[in-house]
XYZ file of C-alpha atoms in Angstrom:
103
model
C 0.130 -0.380 0.059
C 3.025 2.727 0.668
C 5.380 0.765 -0.758
C 6.700 4.547 -2.870
C 6.841 6.551 0.475
C 9.228 3.057 2.343
C 11.427 3.228 -1.057
C 11.934 7.195 -0.860
C 12.692 7.130 3.072
C 14.450 4.958 2.790
C 16.730 5.417 -0.295
C 16.998 8.894 1.476
C 18.161 7.541 4.712
C 19.991 5.965 2.621
C 21.372 8.877 1.807
C 22.164 10.758 4.534
C 24.048 8.164 5.651
C 26.687 8.312 2.535
C 27.020 12.374 3.314
C 27.836 11.740 6.566
C 31.927 9.634 5.829
C 30.997 8.251 2.447
C 29.609 4.692 3.932
C 27.017 2.889 1.520
C 23.906 1.373 3.214
C 20.996 -0.595 0.417
C 17.587 0.272 0.719
C 16.881 -3.281 0.580
C 13.804 -4.893 2.616
C 15.059 -6.641 6.125
C 13.682 -10.580 4.743
C 16.638 -9.807 2.176
C 19.159 -9.180 4.219
C 19.040 -12.947 6.076
C 16.324 -15.116 7.691
C 14.634 -13.460 10.272
C 10.603 -13.347 11.603
C 9.154 -11.842 13.862
C 11.884 -8.836 13.938
C 10.574 -5.499 15.619
C 9.907 -4.181 11.821
C 7.267 -7.505 11.615
C 5.359 -6.047 14.751
C 5.047 -2.301 13.775
C 4.770 -2.072 9.902
C 1.160 -1.315 9.794
C 0.256 0.908 6.353
C -2.440 2.787 7.803
C -1.380 3.037 11.194
C 2.369 2.673 11.232
C 2.906 3.584 7.863
C 7.337 3.580 8.263
C 9.154 0.925 9.677
C 12.190 0.141 9.589
C 15.836 -2.298 10.720
C 18.696 -0.379 10.799
C 21.491 -2.062 10.037
C 25.534 -0.928 11.627
C 28.589 -2.009 10.428
C 30.311 -3.341 9.315
C 28.576 -5.860 6.076
C 26.461 -9.121 6.752
C 29.519 -11.209 5.116
C 32.396 -9.680 7.379
C 34.937 -12.063 9.503
C 33.801 -10.135 13.140
C 29.939 -10.447 12.685
C 28.640 -7.047 13.887
C 31.531 -6.537 16.948
C 32.528 -3.208 15.166
C 36.389 -2.096 15.495
C 36.272 0.507 18.392
C 37.701 2.878 15.497
C 34.047 2.667 13.746
C 31.361 2.944 16.790
C 31.241 6.867 16.569
C 31.431 6.705 12.942
C 28.654 4.437 12.598
C 26.720 6.016 15.405
C 26.849 9.476 13.238
C 25.919 7.697 10.090
C 22.422 5.815 11.889
C 21.368 9.169 13.382
C 21.773 11.635 10.286
C 19.614 8.578 9.140
C 17.234 8.697 11.991
C 16.653 12.603 11.391
C 14.966 11.851 8.154
C 13.236 8.737 8.978
C 11.887 11.339 11.742
C 11.472 13.552 9.524
C 9.366 11.978 7.280
C 6.962 9.949 9.975
C 6.401 13.365 11.401
C 5.017 14.451 8.050
C 3.586 11.499 7.820
C 1.803 11.931 10.845
C 0.368 14.979 10.484
C -0.894 14.363 6.668
C -3.402 11.970 8.114
C -4.147 14.674 11.040
C -5.590 16.821 8.136
C -7.444 14.070 6.700
């Protein structure tokens, strides 16, 4: 129902991340990352009541030998990148909320 908004917001979040330190994140559904079920985005998503639901992934890539254990020198940069994406998400969520209030 709202695939366009999900894709546009996800692309804007990925672009915000890239602007911080040049790191590229993929804008894909969380179920395409790796097998999982019952995740937060599964439970929160409702196109009529909660139209945006995302899984925020952190460095490094899932193919990394270290899994999700970041080297200490990447922790701050990862936080800065995800903060930029969270601001984009919050702005878009607020806009959608305000549009819904006008209906």
